[in-house]
Amino acid sequence: MLEDLIRNAYSAAAYGATGMVLMLLSFAVIDALTPGNLRHLLWADRNRNAGILVGSNAFAVAIIVTAAIVASEGRLFEGLTYTVVYTVIGVVIMTVTFFIIDLFTPGKLGELVVHPESHPAVWMHGVVHVGIAMIVAASIL
């Protein structure tokens, strides 16, 4: 029992740390895609558009990480590898989708994200992030 607890605690810490790093990476990608300082927009300006996009992206990464953990069936190294590979794939697809949506819609999506007034396009893009994550997660399982 103690051995299982130690192994499970080690796995939880490894997945938790990996998930945190991947969420920070996805935050950095969003920050690069949007004008201005994303941290300032969120915490100082309390920008809802930025919060929606960052929150949906973090949720999307969590969905992929969770699917990778389930798919690993207790094999830690395989699960961590799945986590990194599939999350990077998901973030790349989300980034490409950001540019594609931006091409086919009026205005610039990055500018809508930093605008202080809520915009429905940001909600739509947040849903797209979660949808992409669900698709990537299903491919793992």
Short mmCIF file of C-alpha atoms in Angstrom, two decimals:
data_model
loop_
_atom_site.label_atom_id
_atom_site.label_comp_id
_atom_site.label_asym_id
_atom_site.label_seq_id
_atom_site.Cartn_x
_atom_site.Cartn_y
_atom_site.Cartn_z
CA MET A 1 0.00 0.00 0.00
CA LEU A 2 2.77 2.46 0.88
CA GLU A 3 4.59 1.61 -2.35
CA ASP A 4 1.43 2.37 -4.37
CA LEU A 5 1.00 5.65 -2.53
CA ILE A 6 4.59 6.68 -3.23
CA ARG A 7 4.36 5.65 -6.90
CA ASN A 8 1.03 7.44 -7.34
CA ALA A 9 2.30 10.56 -5.56
CA TYR A 10 5.38 10.59 -7.80
CA SER A 11 3.18 10.20 -10.90
CA ALA A 12 0.80 12.94 -9.75
CA ALA A 13 3.74 15.30 -9.16
CA ALA A 14 5.28 14.46 -12.54
CA TYR A 15 2.00 14.96 -14.42
CA GLY A 16 1.17 18.07 -12.44
CA ALA A 17 4.55 19.65 -13.15
CA THR A 18 4.39 18.69 -16.83
CA GLY A 19 0.85 20.04 -17.14
CA MET A 20 1.88 23.29 -15.46
CA VAL A 21 4.82 23.77 -17.82
CA LEU A 22 2.59 23.07 -20.82
CA MET A 23 -0.03 25.54 -19.60
CA LEU A 24 2.68 28.17 -19.18
CA LEU A 25 3.90 27.39 -22.69
CA SER A 26 0.38 27.85 -24.08
CA PHE A 27 0.10 31.13 -22.14
CA ALA A 28 3.35 32.29 -23.78
CA VAL A 29 1.96 31.40 -27.22
CA ILE A 30 -1.21 33.43 -26.60
CA ASP A 31 0.90 36.30 -25.29
CA ALA A 32 2.94 36.22 -28.51
CA LEU A 33 -0.23 36.19 -30.66
CA THR A 34 -1.87 39.15 -28.96
CA PRO A 35 -0.64 42.73 -28.80
CA GLY A 36 0.33 44.11 -25.41
CA ASN A 37 1.30 42.37 -22.21
CA LEU A 38 -1.12 39.53 -21.51
CA ARG A 39 -0.32 39.40 -17.78
CA HIS A 40 -1.08 43.10 -17.46
CA LEU A 41 -4.31 42.69 -19.44
CA LEU A 42 -5.47 39.93 -17.12
CA TRP A 43 -4.42 41.10 -13.68
CA ALA A 44 -4.20 44.90 -13.93
CA ASP A 45 -6.79 45.68 -16.61
CA ARG A 46 -9.06 42.72 -15.75
CA ASN A 47 -9.73 42.28 -19.44
CA ARG A 48 -12.53 39.75 -19.95
CA ASN A 49 -11.61 38.96 -23.54
CA ALA A 50 -8.07 38.03 -22.51
CA GLY A 51 -9.45 36.02 -19.59
CA ILE A 52 -11.80 34.06 -21.84
CA LEU A 53 -9.05 33.20 -24.30
CA VAL A 54 -6.46 32.30 -21.65
CA GLY A 55 -8.98 30.37 -19.57
CA SER A 56 -10.25 28.36 -22.52
CA ASN A 57 -6.70 27.62 -23.58
CA ALA A 58 -5.71 26.42 -20.09
CA PHE A 59 -8.85 24.27 -19.99
CA ALA A 60 -7.98 22.87 -23.42
CA VAL A 61 -4.48 21.93 -22.29
CA ALA A 62 -5.93 20.28 -19.17
CA ILE A 63 -8.27 18.18 -21.34
CA ILE A 64 -5.34 16.92 -23.42
CA VAL A 65 -3.17 16.24 -20.36
CA THR A 66 -6.02 14.31 -18.73
CA ALA A 67 -6.54 12.17 -21.83
CA ALA A 68 -2.81 11.44 -21.99
CA ILE A 69 -2.83 10.30 -18.36
CA VAL A 70 -5.80 8.00 -18.96
CA ALA A 71 -4.26 6.60 -22.16
CA SER A 72 -0.96 5.80 -20.46
CA GLU A 73 -2.67 3.17 -18.26
CA GLY A 74 -0.16 3.63 -15.44
CA ARG A 75 2.97 3.74 -17.59
CA LEU A 76 4.50 7.01 -16.39
CA PHE A 77 7.17 7.58 -19.05
CA GLU A 78 4.71 6.79 -21.84
CA GLY A 79 2.08 9.03 -20.26
CA LEU A 80 4.48 11.96 -19.89
CA THR A 81 5.59 11.51 -23.49
CA TYR A 82 1.95 11.45 -24.65
CA THR A 83 1.26 14.52 -22.54
CA VAL A 84 4.04 16.58 -24.10
CA VAL A 85 3.62 15.41 -27.69
CA TYR A 86 -0.17 15.67 -27.85
CA THR A 87 -0.31 18.97 -25.99
CA VAL A 88 2.24 20.51 -28.34
CA ILE A 89 0.16 19.22 -31.26
CA GLY A 90 -2.96 20.76 -29.69
CA VAL A 91 -1.27 24.14 -29.09
CA VAL A 92 0.07 24.19 -32.65
CA ILE A 93 -3.38 23.43 -34.06
CA MET A 94 -4.93 26.11 -31.82
CA THR A 95 -2.32 28.60 -33.06
CA VAL A 96 -2.94 27.75 -36.70
CA THR A 97 -6.68 28.03 -36.08
CA PHE A 98 -6.14 31.48 -34.55
CA PHE A 99 -4.51 32.62 -37.81
CA ILE A 100 -7.11 30.94 -40.04
CA ILE A 101 -10.03 32.48 -38.14
CA ASP A 102 -8.23 35.82 -38.29
CA LEU A 103 -7.92 35.53 -42.08
CA PHE A 104 -11.61 34.91 -42.66
CA THR A 105 -13.12 37.41 -40.23
CA PRO A 106 -13.20 41.19 -40.21
CA GLY A 107 -10.69 42.98 -37.99
CA LYS A 108 -7.83 41.41 -36.12
CA LEU A 109 -8.55 38.75 -33.50
CA GLY A 110 -5.53 39.77 -31.44
CA GLU A 111 -6.85 43.31 -31.21
CA LEU A 112 -10.28 42.04 -30.11
CA VAL A 113 -8.65 40.11 -27.30
CA VAL A 114 -7.02 43.24 -25.88
CA HIS A 115 -10.11 45.45 -26.35
CA PRO A 116 -11.70 46.32 -22.99
CA GLU A 117 -15.26 45.66 -24.23
CA SER A 118 -16.40 42.03 -24.43
CA HIS A 119 -16.60 40.61 -27.94
CA PRO A 120 -18.46 37.45 -29.03
CA ALA A 121 -15.62 36.45 -31.37
CA VAL A 122 -13.41 35.80 -28.35
CA TRP A 123 -16.04 33.48 -26.88
CA MET A 124 -16.26 31.65 -30.19
CA HIS A 125 -12.52 31.28 -30.35
CA GLY A 126 -12.45 29.98 -26.77
CA VAL A 127 -14.95 27.29 -27.73
CA VAL A 128 -12.77 26.41 -30.73
CA HIS A 129 -9.81 25.87 -28.36
CA VAL A 130 -11.83 23.49 -26.21
CA GLY A 131 -13.17 21.70 -29.30
CA ILE A 132 -9.67 21.18 -30.66
CA ALA A 133 -8.58 19.80 -27.30
CA MET A 134 -11.49 17.35 -27.30
CA ILE A 135 -10.55 16.16 -30.78
CA VAL A 136 -6.88 15.71 -29.80
CA ALA A 137 -7.93 13.98 -26.57
CA ALA A 138 -10.20 11.57 -28.46
CA SER A 139 -7.32 10.70 -30.79
CA ILE A 140 -5.26 9.67 -27.77
CA LEU A 141 -7.98 7.51 -26.28
#
